[in-house]
mmCIF file of N, CA, C and O in Angstrom:
data_model
loop_
_atom_site.group_PDB
_atom_site.id
_atom_site.type_symbol
_atom_site.label_atom_id
_atom_site.label_comp_id
_atom_site.label_asym_id
_atom_site.label_seq_id
_atom_site.Cartn_x
_atom_site.Cartn_y
_atom_site.Cartn_z
ATOM 1 N N MET A 195 65.737 118.749 186.823
ATOM 2 C CA MET A 195 64.982 118.778 186.156
ATOM 3 C C MET A 195 65.281 117.752 184.887
ATOM 4 O O MET A 195 65.823 118.370 184.082
ATOM 5 N N TYR A 196 63.881 116.973 184.333
ATOM 6 C CA TYR A 196 64.151 116.968 182.634
ATOM 7 C C TYR A 196 63.530 117.723 181.901
ATOM 8 O O TYR A 196 63.814 117.467 180.621
ATOM 9 N N TRP A 197 62.230 118.201 182.784
ATOM 10 C CA TRP A 197 61.040 118.681 181.866
ATOM 11 C C TRP A 197 61.056 118.412 180.335
ATOM 12 O O TRP A 197 60.144 118.142 179.370
ATOM 13 N N ARG A 198 60.115 116.904 181.037
ATOM 14 C CA ARG A 198 59.726 115.660 179.896
ATOM 15 C C ARG A 198 57.775 115.554 179.989
ATOM 16 O O ARG A 198 57.116 114.862 179.394
ATOM 17 N N ASP A 199 57.109 116.870 180.471
ATOM 18 C CA ASP A 199 56.130 116.712 181.193
ATOM 19 C C ASP A 199 55.631 118.083 179.499
ATOM 20 O O ASP A 199 56.417 119.135 180.066
ATOM 21 N N VAL A 200 54.572 117.712 179.450
ATOM 22 C CA VAL A 200 53.306 118.683 178.700
ATOM 23 C C VAL A 200 52.423 118.977 179.469
ATOM 24 O O VAL A 200 51.662 118.487 179.524
ATOM 25 N N GLY A 201 51.931 120.340 179.537
ATOM 26 C CA GLY A 201 50.789 120.849 179.920
ATOM 27 C C GLY A 201 51.360 122.240 179.212
ATOM 28 O O GLY A 201 51.554 122.783 178.267
ATOM 29 N N TYR A 202 48.983 123.245 179.938
ATOM 30 C CA TYR A 202 49.324 124.120 178.852
ATOM 31 C C TYR A 202 48.314 125.464 179.359
ATOM 32 O O TYR A 202 47.739 124.999 180.131
ATOM 33 N N LEU A 203 49.192 126.871 179.514
ATOM 34 C CA LEU A 203 49.286 127.828 180.234
ATOM 35 C C LEU A 203 48.603 128.750 179.340
ATOM 36 O O LEU A 203 48.095 128.602 178.109
ATOM 37 N N CYS A 204 46.571 128.567 179.931
ATOM 38 C CA CYS A 204 44.883 128.777 179.329
ATOM 39 C C CYS A 204 45.181 130.304 180.072
ATOM 40 O O CYS A 204 45.040 130.513 180.787
ATOM 41 N N ARG A 205 44.324 130.888 179.227
ATOM 42 C CA ARG A 205 43.446 132.219 179.542
ATOM 43 C C ARG A 205 41.887 131.726 179.046
ATOM 44 O O ARG A 205 42.101 131.262 178.149
ATOM 45 N N GLU A 206 41.171 132.906 179.165
ATOM 46 C CA GLU A 206 40.195 132.918 179.221
ATOM 47 C C GLU A 206 39.416 133.136 178.135
ATOM 48 O O GLU A 206 40.478 134.711 178.321
ATOM 49 N N LYS A 207 38.874 133.693 176.860
ATOM 50 C CA LYS A 207 38.344 133.885 175.749
ATOM 51 C C LYS A 207 37.449 134.715 175.394
ATOM 52 O O LYS A 207 36.554 133.735 176.511
ATOM 53 N N GLU A 208 37.572 136.019 175.250
ATOM 54 C CA GLU A 208 36.033 136.547 175.452
ATOM 55 C C GLU A 208 36.186 137.126 174.142
ATOM 56 O O GLU A 208 36.653 137.719 173.557
ATOM 57 N N THR A 209 34.634 137.322 173.805
ATOM 58 C CA THR A 209 33.504 137.394 172.408
ATOM 59 C C THR A 209 32.888 138.170 173.417
ATOM 60 O O THR A 209 32.240 138.189 174.108
ATOM 61 N N LEU A 210 32.937 138.683 172.511
ATOM 62 C CA LEU A 210 30.965 139.937 172.540
ATOM 63 C C LEU A 210 30.347 138.988 171.913
ATOM 64 O O LEU A 210 30.159 138.621 170.655
ATOM 65 N N ASP A 211 29.133 139.059 172.502
ATOM 66 C CA ASP A 211 27.952 138.677 171.840
ATOM 67 C C ASP A 211 26.817 139.962 171.253
ATOM 68 O O ASP A 211 27.824 140.764 171.530
ATOM 69 N N LYS A 212 25.899 139.850 170.740
ATOM 70 C CA LYS A 212 24.611 140.697 169.653
ATOM 71 C C LYS A 212 24.566 141.701 170.236
ATOM 72 O O LYS A 212 24.005 142.604 169.402
ATOM 73 N N PHE A 213 24.339 141.866 171.682
ATOM 74 C CA PHE A 213 24.317 143.062 172.292
ATOM 75 C C PHE A 213 25.998 143.893 172.891
ATOM 76 O O PHE A 213 25.400 144.802 173.619
ATOM 77 N N ASN A 214 26.758 143.715 171.981
ATOM 78 C CA ASN A 214 28.152 143.984 172.014
ATOM 79 C C ASN A 214 28.306 143.618 174.510
ATOM 80 O O ASN A 214 29.122 144.891 174.594
ATOM 81 N N ARG A 215 27.730 142.449 175.080
ATOM 82 C CA ARG A 215 28.188 142.038 176.257
ATOM 83 C C ARG A 215 29.427 140.902 175.327
ATOM 84 O O ARG A 215 29.273 140.497 174.983
ATOM 85 N N PRO A 216 30.641 141.430 176.785
ATOM 86 C CA PRO A 216 31.406 140.417 176.594
ATOM 87 C C PRO A 216 30.730 139.385 177.325
ATOM 88 O O PRO A 216 30.265 138.748 179.025
ATOM 89 N N GLN A 217 31.246 137.890 177.027
ATOM 90 C CA GLN A 217 30.853 135.892 177.029
ATOM 91 C C GLN A 217 32.366 135.941 177.156
ATOM 92 O O GLN A 217 33.294 136.066 175.973
ATOM 93 N N LYS A 218 32.150 134.908 177.861
ATOM 94 C CA LYS A 218 32.735 133.382 178.466
ATOM 95 C C LYS A 218 33.167 132.985 176.825
ATOM 96 O O LYS A 218 32.043 132.146 176.486
ATOM 97 N N SER A 219 33.827 132.151 176.022
ATOM 98 C CA SER A 219 34.089 132.024 175.215
ATOM 99 C C SER A 219 35.624 130.097 175.110
ATOM 100 O O SER A 219 36.118 130.302 173.719
ATOM 101 N N GLY A 220 35.315 129.878 175.733
ATOM 102 C CA GLY A 220 36.571 128.732 175.804
ATOM 103 C C GLY A 220 38.071 129.541 176.600
ATOM 104 O O GLY A 220 37.884 130.734 177.642
ATOM 105 N N PHE A 221 38.712 128.815 175.951
ATOM 106 C CA PHE A 221 40.358 128.738 176.260
ATOM 107 C C PHE A 221 41.399 129.070 175.295
ATOM 108 O O PHE A 221 41.060 128.638 174.447
ATOM 109 N N GLU A 222 42.569 130.302 175.172
ATOM 110 C CA GLU A 222 43.309 129.910 174.457
ATOM 111 C C GLU A 222 45.006 129.412 175.192
ATOM 112 O O GLU A 222 44.852 129.767 176.659
ATOM 113 N N LYS A 223 45.289 128.071 174.643
ATOM 114 C CA LYS A 223 46.687 127.457 175.122
ATOM 115 C C LYS A 223 47.427 127.442 174.722
ATOM 116 O O LYS A 223 47.653 127.794 173.669
ATOM 117 N N ARG A 224 48.703 127.800 175.206
ATOM 118 C CA ARG A 224 49.715 127.692 175.414
ATOM 119 C C ARG A 224 50.568 126.448 176.021
ATOM 120 O O ARG A 224 50.979 126.526 177.109
ATOM 121 N N GLU A 225 51.021 125.657 174.877
ATOM 122 C CA GLU A 225 52.028 124.891 175.575
ATOM 123 C C GLU A 225 53.499 125.139 175.746
ATOM 124 O O GLU A 225 54.029 125.950 175.047
ATOM 125 N N VAL A 226 53.663 124.264 177.059
ATOM 126 C CA VAL A 226 54.980 124.257 177.604
ATOM 127 C C VAL A 226 55.046 122.950 178.489
ATOM 128 O O VAL A 226 54.747 122.317 178.607
ATOM 129 N N LEU A 227 56.803 123.622 178.807
ATOM 130 C CA LEU A 227 57.368 121.826 179.317
ATOM 131 C C LEU A 227 57.696 122.499 180.404
ATOM 132 O O LEU A 227 57.620 123.222 181.286
ATOM 133 N N CYS A 228 56.827 121.496 181.474
ATOM 134 C CA CYS A 228 56.502 121.463 183.128
ATOM 135 C C CYS A 228 57.206 120.256 183.709
ATOM 136 O O CYS A 228 57.372 118.969 183.318
ATOM 137 N N ASN A 229 57.144 120.614 185.061
ATOM 138 C CA ASN A 229 57.467 119.453 185.362
ATOM 139 C C ASN A 229 56.865 119.086 187.517
ATOM 140 O O ASN A 229 56.142 120.268 187.937
ATOM 141 N N GLU A 230 55.396 117.798 187.483
ATOM 142 C CA GLU A 230 55.106 118.411 188.023
ATOM 143 C C GLU A 230 55.303 118.255 189.544
ATOM 144 O O GLU A 230 56.795 117.080 189.888
ATOM 145 N N THR A 231 55.119 118.306 190.671
ATOM 146 C CA THR A 231 55.808 118.416 192.183
ATOM 147 C C THR A 231 54.712 118.502 192.999
ATOM 148 O O THR A 231 53.785 118.482 192.205
ATOM 149 N N GLY A 232 54.903 117.441 193.761
ATOM 150 C CA GLY A 232 54.451 117.465 194.823
ATOM 151 C C GLY A 232 54.137 118.432 195.587
ATOM 152 O O GLY A 232 54.348 119.662 196.196
ATOM 153 N N VAL A 233 51.741 118.758 196.162
ATOM 154 C CA VAL A 233 51.958 119.834 196.544
ATOM 155 C C VAL A 233 52.701 119.742 198.068
ATOM 156 O O VAL A 233 52.862 119.113 198.622
ATOM 157 N N LYS A 234 53.258 120.597 198.670
ATOM 158 C CA LYS A 234 53.752 120.556 199.891
ATOM 159 C C LYS A 234 52.901 120.558 201.334
ATOM 160 O O LYS A 234 51.625 120.867 200.995
ATOM 161 N N ARG A 235 53.274 119.910 202.571
ATOM 162 C CA ARG A 235 51.789 120.113 203.772
ATOM 163 C C ARG A 235 51.901 120.846 203.960
ATOM 164 O O ARG A 235 50.566 121.581 203.891
ATOM 165 N N SER A 236 52.734 122.062 204.571
ATOM 166 C CA SER A 236 52.216 123.065 204.123
ATOM 167 C C SER A 236 51.713 124.513 203.595
ATOM 168 O O SER A 236 50.325 125.069 203.938
ATOM 169 N N GLU A 237 51.186 124.236 202.547
ATOM 170 C CA GLU A 237 50.306 125.251 201.186
ATOM 171 C C GLU A 237 49.125 124.014 201.452
ATOM 172 O O GLU A 237 48.680 125.161 201.259
ATOM 173 N N PHE A 238 49.179 122.716 200.806
ATOM 174 C CA PHE A 238 48.595 122.092 201.450
ATOM 175 C C PHE A 238 46.925 122.923 202.618
ATOM 176 O O PHE A 238 46.017 123.169 202.473
ATOM 177 N N TYR A 239 48.334 122.689 204.007
ATOM 178 C CA TYR A 239 46.897 122.754 204.993
ATOM 179 C C TYR A 239 46.916 124.843 205.201
ATOM 180 O O TYR A 239 45.533 125.134 205.005
ATOM 181 N N GLN A 240 47.843 125.546 204.603
ATOM 182 C CA GLN A 240 47.179 126.347 204.596
ATOM 183 C C GLN A 240 45.723 127.004 203.007
ATOM 184 O O GLN A 240 45.129 127.457 203.569
ATOM 185 N N ALA A 241 45.559 126.638 202.351
ATOM 186 C CA ALA A 241 44.501 126.423 200.691
ATOM 187 C C ALA A 241 43.652 125.791 201.755
ATOM 188 O O ALA A 241 42.565 126.647 201.709
ATOM 189 N N GLN A 242 43.535 124.545 202.365
ATOM 190 C CA GLN A 242 42.908 123.780 203.500
ATOM 191 C C GLN A 242 42.041 124.486 204.467
ATOM 192 O O GLN A 242 40.606 125.255 204.246
ATOM 193 N N ALA A 243 42.906 125.838 205.131
ATOM 194 C CA ALA A 243 41.827 126.368 205.120
ATOM 195 C C ALA A 243 41.334 128.169 205.162
ATOM 196 O O ALA A 243 40.363 128.584 205.676
ATOM 197 N N ALA A 244 41.885 128.314 203.593
ATOM 198 C CA ALA A 244 41.922 129.062 203.038
ATOM 199 C C ALA A 244 40.298 128.675 202.687
ATOM 200 O O ALA A 244 40.132 128.910 201.542
ATOM 201 N N GLY A 245 39.653 127.765 202.306
ATOM 202 C CA GLY A 245 39.112 126.907 201.576
ATOM 203 C C GLY A 245 38.846 126.624 200.234
ATOM 204 O O GLY A 245 38.090 125.611 199.568
ATOM 205 N N ARG A 246 40.113 126.349 200.264
ATOM 206 C CA ARG A 246 40.984 125.803 198.788
ATOM 207 C C ARG A 246 40.900 124.292 198.156
ATOM 208 O O ARG A 246 41.484 123.977 199.637
ATOM 209 N N LYS A 247 41.275 123.386 197.961
ATOM 210 C CA LYS A 247 41.893 122.441 197.635
ATOM 211 C C LYS A 247 42.878 121.830 197.050
ATOM 212 O O LYS A 247 42.674 121.714 195.647
ATOM 213 N N PRO A 248 44.205 122.314 196.859
ATOM 214 C CA PRO A 248 45.002 122.351 196.065
ATOM 215 C C PRO A 248 45.627 121.065 195.300
ATOM 216 O O PRO A 248 45.337 119.993 196.352
ATOM 217 N N GLU A 249 45.945 120.653 194.547
ATOM 218 C CA GLU A 249 45.484 118.840 193.931
ATOM 219 C C GLU A 249 47.294 118.583 193.153
ATOM 220 O O GLU A 249 47.937 117.380 193.284
ATOM 221 N N ILE A 250 47.508 119.841 192.599
ATOM 222 C CA ILE A 250 48.779 119.745 192.035
ATOM 223 C C ILE A 250 49.708 120.631 192.141
ATOM 224 O O ILE A 250 48.833 121.675 192.146
ATOM 225 N N CYS A 251 51.333 120.906 192.139
ATOM 226 C CA CYS A 251 51.877 121.873 191.832
ATOM 227 C C CYS A 251 52.875 121.593 190.583
ATOM 228 O O CYS A 251 53.404 120.169 190.471
ATOM 229 N N VAL A 252 52.710 121.977 190.418
ATOM 230 C CA VAL A 252 54.060 122.498 188.820
ATOM 231 C C VAL A 252 54.980 123.245 188.572
ATOM 232 O O VAL A 252 54.501 124.559 189.128
ATOM 233 N N GLU A 253 56.269 123.027 188.198
ATOM 234 C CA GLU A 253 56.968 123.617 187.839
ATOM 235 C C GLU A 253 57.356 124.453 186.661
ATOM 236 O O GLU A 253 56.844 123.311 185.666
ATOM 237 N N VAL A 254 57.029 125.003 186.141
ATOM 238 C CA VAL A 254 57.284 125.883 184.492
ATOM 239 C C VAL A 254 58.526 127.214 184.483
ATOM 240 O O VAL A 254 59.346 127.558 185.782
ATOM 241 N N MET A 255 59.110 127.659 183.920
ATOM 242 C CA MET A 255 60.019 128.430 183.282
ATOM 243 C C MET A 255 59.914 129.916 183.435
ATOM 244 O O MET A 255 58.339 129.913 182.537
ATOM 245 N N ALA A 256 60.026 130.842 184.304
ATOM 246 C CA ALA A 256 59.248 132.043 184.481
ATOM 247 C C ALA A 256 59.009 133.012 183.438
ATOM 248 O O ALA A 256 57.808 132.955 183.433
ATOM 249 N N TYR A 257 59.725 133.236 182.847
ATOM 250 C CA TYR A 257 60.083 133.660 181.603
ATOM 251 C C TYR A 257 58.878 133.086 180.990
ATOM 252 O O TYR A 257 57.648 134.317 180.229
ATOM 253 N N GLU A 258 57.749 132.283 180.417
ATOM 254 C CA GLU A 258 57.013 131.375 179.859
ATOM 255 C C GLU A 258 55.589 131.780 180.426
ATOM 256 O O GLU A 258 54.609 131.682 179.917
ATOM 257 N N TYR A 259 55.046 132.611 181.616
ATOM 258 C CA TYR A 259 54.226 132.574 182.173
ATOM 259 C C TYR A 259 53.944 133.350 182.729
ATOM 260 O O TYR A 259 54.811 135.083 183.157
ATOM 261 N N GLU A 260 52.672 133.933 182.199
ATOM 262 C CA GLU A 260 52.399 135.719 181.914
ATOM 263 C C GLU A 260 51.010 135.696 182.360
ATOM 264 O O GLU A 260 49.925 136.589 182.034
ATOM 265 N N ASN A 261 51.310 134.727 184.004
ATOM 266 C CA ASN A 261 50.171 135.426 184.830
ATOM 267 C C ASN A 261 48.774 134.863 184.605
ATOM 268 O O ASN A 261 47.639 135.115 184.443
ATOM 269 N N GLU A 262 48.729 133.550 183.494
ATOM 270 C CA GLU A 262 47.519 133.110 183.708
ATOM 271 C C GLU A 262 46.727 131.798 184.620
ATOM 272 O O GLU A 262 47.616 132.361 185.626
ATOM 273 N N ASN A 263 45.577 132.466 184.490
ATOM 274 C CA ASN A 263 44.175 131.686 185.461
ATOM 275 C C ASN A 263 44.963 130.475 185.514
ATOM 276 O O ASN A 263 44.144 129.762 186.731
ATOM 277 N N TYR A 264 44.394 130.026 184.577
ATOM 278 C CA TYR A 264 44.246 128.189 184.503
ATOM 279 C C TYR A 264 45.644 127.950 183.781
ATOM 280 O O TYR A 264 46.383 127.975 182.798
ATOM 281 N N PHE A 265 45.665 126.190 183.900
ATOM 282 C CA PHE A 265 46.695 125.699 183.673
ATOM 283 C C PHE A 265 45.930 124.112 183.325
ATOM 284 O O PHE A 265 45.363 123.147 184.075
ATOM 285 N N GLU A 266 46.639 123.467 182.462
ATOM 286 C CA GLU A 266 45.805 122.103 182.119
ATOM 287 C C GLU A 266 47.140 121.312 182.044
ATOM 288 O O GLU A 266 48.138 120.715 181.473
ATOM 289 N N TYR A 267 46.886 119.698 182.431
ATOM 290 C CA TYR A 267 47.440 119.400 182.337
ATOM 291 C C TYR A 267 46.652 117.593 182.375
ATOM 292 O O TYR A 267 46.378 117.218 183.527
ATOM 293 N N GLU A 268 46.969 117.037 181.041
ATOM 294 C CA GLU A 268 47.503 115.358 181.137
ATOM 295 C C GLU A 268 45.571 115.230 181.038
ATOM 296 O O GLU A 268 44.545 114.820 181.775
ATOM 297 N N GLY A 269 45.459 116.283 180.278
ATOM 298 C CA GLY A 269 43.697 116.575 179.733
ATOM 299 C C GLY A 269 42.788 117.153 181.284
ATOM 300 O O GLY A 269 41.406 117.004 180.685
ATOM 301 N N VAL A 270 43.184 117.411 182.485
ATOM 302 C CA VAL A 270 42.208 118.037 183.447
ATOM 303 C C VAL A 270 42.651 119.728 183.338
ATOM 304 O O VAL A 270 43.823 119.492 183.441
ATOM 305 N N MET A 271 42.136 120.268 183.717
ATOM 306 C CA MET A 271 41.683 121.354 183.840
ATOM 307 C C MET A 271 41.519 121.831 184.894
ATOM 308 O O MET A 271 40.581 121.651 185.806
ATOM 309 N N TYR A 272 42.470 123.009 185.510
ATOM 310 C CA TYR A 272 43.074 123.412 187.121
ATOM 311 C C TYR A 272 43.189 124.984 187.199
ATOM 312 O O TYR A 272 43.222 125.661 185.680
ATOM 313 N N LYS A 273 42.919 125.222 187.729
ATOM 314 C CA LYS A 273 42.728 126.798 187.754
ATOM 315 C C LYS A 273 44.378 126.961 189.200
ATOM 316 O O LYS A 273 44.465 126.533 190.082
ATOM 317 N N VAL A 274 45.032 127.738 188.579
ATOM 318 C CA VAL A 274 46.015 128.297 189.310
ATOM 319 C C VAL A 274 45.379 129.160 190.663
ATOM 320 O O VAL A 274 44.535 129.838 190.522
ATOM 321 N N LEU A 275 45.864 128.252 191.724
ATOM 322 C CA LEU A 275 45.735 129.313 193.440
ATOM 323 C C LEU A 275 46.709 130.401 193.877
ATOM 324 O O LEU A 275 46.454 131.633 194.147
ATOM 325 N N ARG A 276 48.253 129.936 193.600
ATOM 326 C CA ARG A 276 49.306 130.949 193.032
ATOM 327 C C ARG A 276 50.240 130.536 192.961
ATOM 328 O O ARG A 276 50.902 128.755 191.941
ATOM 329 N N SER A 277 50.936 131.172 192.871
ATOM 330 C CA SER A 277 52.264 131.020 191.710
ATOM 331 C C SER A 277 53.294 131.881 192.837
ATOM 332 O O SER A 277 53.117 133.007 193.420
ATOM 333 N N PHE A 278 54.379 131.308 193.063
ATOM 334 C CA PHE A 278 55.650 132.122 193.254
ATOM 335 C C PHE A 278 56.835 131.770 192.756
ATOM 336 O O PHE A 278 56.947 130.414 193.026
ATOM 337 N N PRO A 279 58.335 132.259 192.511
ATOM 338 C CA PRO A 279 59.403 132.024 192.095
ATOM 339 C C PRO A 279 60.281 130.863 192.750
ATOM 340 O O PRO A 279 59.730 130.838 194.190
ATOM 341 N N VAL A 280 60.134 129.770 192.760
ATOM 342 C CA VAL A 280 61.472 128.841 193.016
ATOM 343 C C VAL A 280 63.225 129.030 192.249
ATOM 344 O O VAL A 280 63.276 130.020 191.959
ATOM 345 N N LYS A 281 64.375 128.447 193.251
ATOM 346 C CA LYS A 281 65.679 128.176 192.393
ATOM 347 C C LYS A 281 65.622 128.378 190.755
ATOM 348 O O LYS A 281 65.028 127.676 190.814
ATOM 349 N N GLY A 282 66.760 129.479 190.862
ATOM 350 C CA GLY A 282 66.739 129.195 189.447
ATOM 351 C C GLY A 282 65.954 130.242 188.711
ATOM 352 O O GLY A 282 65.292 131.298 189.179
ATOM 353 N N GLU A 283 65.449 130.500 187.601
ATOM 354 C CA GLU A 283 64.864 130.766 186.824
ATOM 355 C C GLU A 283 63.399 130.156 186.958
ATOM 356 O O GLU A 283 62.813 130.310 185.486
ATOM 357 N N LYS A 284 62.591 129.385 187.477
ATOM 358 C CA LYS A 284 61.926 128.606 187.712
ATOM 359 C C LYS A 284 60.251 129.563 188.402
ATOM 360 O O LYS A 284 60.564 130.003 189.098
ATOM 361 N N ILE A 285 59.741 129.197 188.193
ATOM 362 C CA ILE A 285 58.466 129.320 188.759
ATOM 363 C C ILE A 285 57.003 127.917 189.301
ATOM 364 O O ILE A 285 57.098 127.265 188.403
ATOM 365 N N GLU A 286 56.398 128.035 190.532
ATOM 366 C CA GLU A 286 55.745 127.653 190.972
ATOM 367 C C GLU A 286 54.439 127.530 190.935
ATOM 368 O O GLU A 286 54.062 129.007 191.562
ATOM 369 N N LEU A 287 53.338 126.517 190.038
ATOM 370 C CA LEU A 287 52.227 126.730 190.188
ATOM 371 C C LEU A 287 50.956 126.093 191.100
ATOM 372 O O LEU A 287 51.456 124.803 191.321
ATOM 373 N N VAL A 288 51.054 126.114 192.091
ATOM 374 C CA VAL A 288 49.688 125.509 192.869
ATOM 375 C C VAL A 288 48.472 125.868 192.100
ATOM 376 O O VAL A 288 47.914 126.622 192.015
ATOM 377 N N CYS A 289 48.155 124.462 191.965
ATOM 378 C CA CYS A 289 46.449 124.346 190.986
ATOM 379 C C CYS A 289 45.323 123.695 192.162
ATOM 380 O O CYS A 289 45.771 122.558 192.964
ATOM 381 N N GLU A 290 43.955 124.177 191.645
ATOM 382 C CA GLU A 290 42.999 123.277 192.283
ATOM 383 C C GLU A 290 42.677 122.782 191.172
ATOM 384 O O GLU A 290 42.818 123.443 189.790
ATOM 385 N N GLY A 291 41.645 121.133 191.349
ATOM 386 C CA GLY A 291 40.516 120.493 189.998
ATOM 387 C C GLY A 291 39.697 121.606 190.165
ATOM 388 O O GLY A 291 38.796 122.005 190.695
ATOM 389 N N MET A 292 38.912 122.142 189.365
ATOM 390 C CA MET A 292 37.667 122.644 188.397
ATOM 391 C C MET A 292 36.900 122.241 188.099
ATOM 392 O O MET A 292 37.421 120.777 187.680
ATOM 393 N N ALA A 293 35.304 122.145 188.967
ATOM 394 C CA ALA A 293 34.503 121.290 188.962
ATOM 395 C C ALA A 293 34.573 121.669 187.031
ATOM 396 O O ALA A 293 34.261 122.869 186.703
ATOM 397 N N ALA A 294 32.985 120.028 186.368
ATOM 398 C CA ALA A 294 32.442 120.590 185.473
ATOM 399 C C ALA A 294 31.986 122.311 184.858
ATOM 400 O O ALA A 294 30.887 121.488 185.947
ATOM 401 N N GLY A 295 32.162 122.726 184.287
ATOM 402 C CA GLY A 295 30.937 124.375 183.867
ATOM 403 C C GLY A 295 31.886 125.325 184.792
ATOM 404 O O GLY A 295 30.546 126.120 184.951
ATOM 405 N N ASN A 296 32.411 124.915 185.995
ATOM 406 C CA ASN A 296 33.293 126.043 186.803
ATOM 407 C C ASN A 296 34.476 126.542 186.578
ATOM 408 O O ASN A 296 34.804 126.357 185.730
ATOM 409 N N GLY A 297 34.008 127.942 185.995
ATOM 410 C CA GLY A 297 35.283 129.209 185.385
ATOM 411 C C GLY A 297 35.288 129.794 186.209
ATOM 412 O O GLY A 297 35.510 130.445 186.986
#
C-alpha cells in the first residue's frame, strides 16, 4: 500500500465549566497517513446484528493509534467501532458515521 490518504485520529477534549464540571469541547486531532479499505462482508453483518452501521475501514500504523474513539476522513467524522491488528505493523479501524451533534 502507498499510504497516500490523510486522516485524523481524534479524542474528545474535556474542559471544566464555571462550576468545575467536565464538559466536552471539541476534538484534539492528530494527522496520520492511512489507507481506506472496504468493510468486509462478515464485519458488516456482525455490526448490523448489533445495531451498528459500519461505513468505512481504514488502516493506520499500529504505533500511531492510541485508542482514539474517533477518526476524521475526507471532512467526515466517524466513530471507531472496532480496531484490530492486521499483518505487519498495521491496525484496521472499522468506523461508522456520526449524526450531526452526536458524540
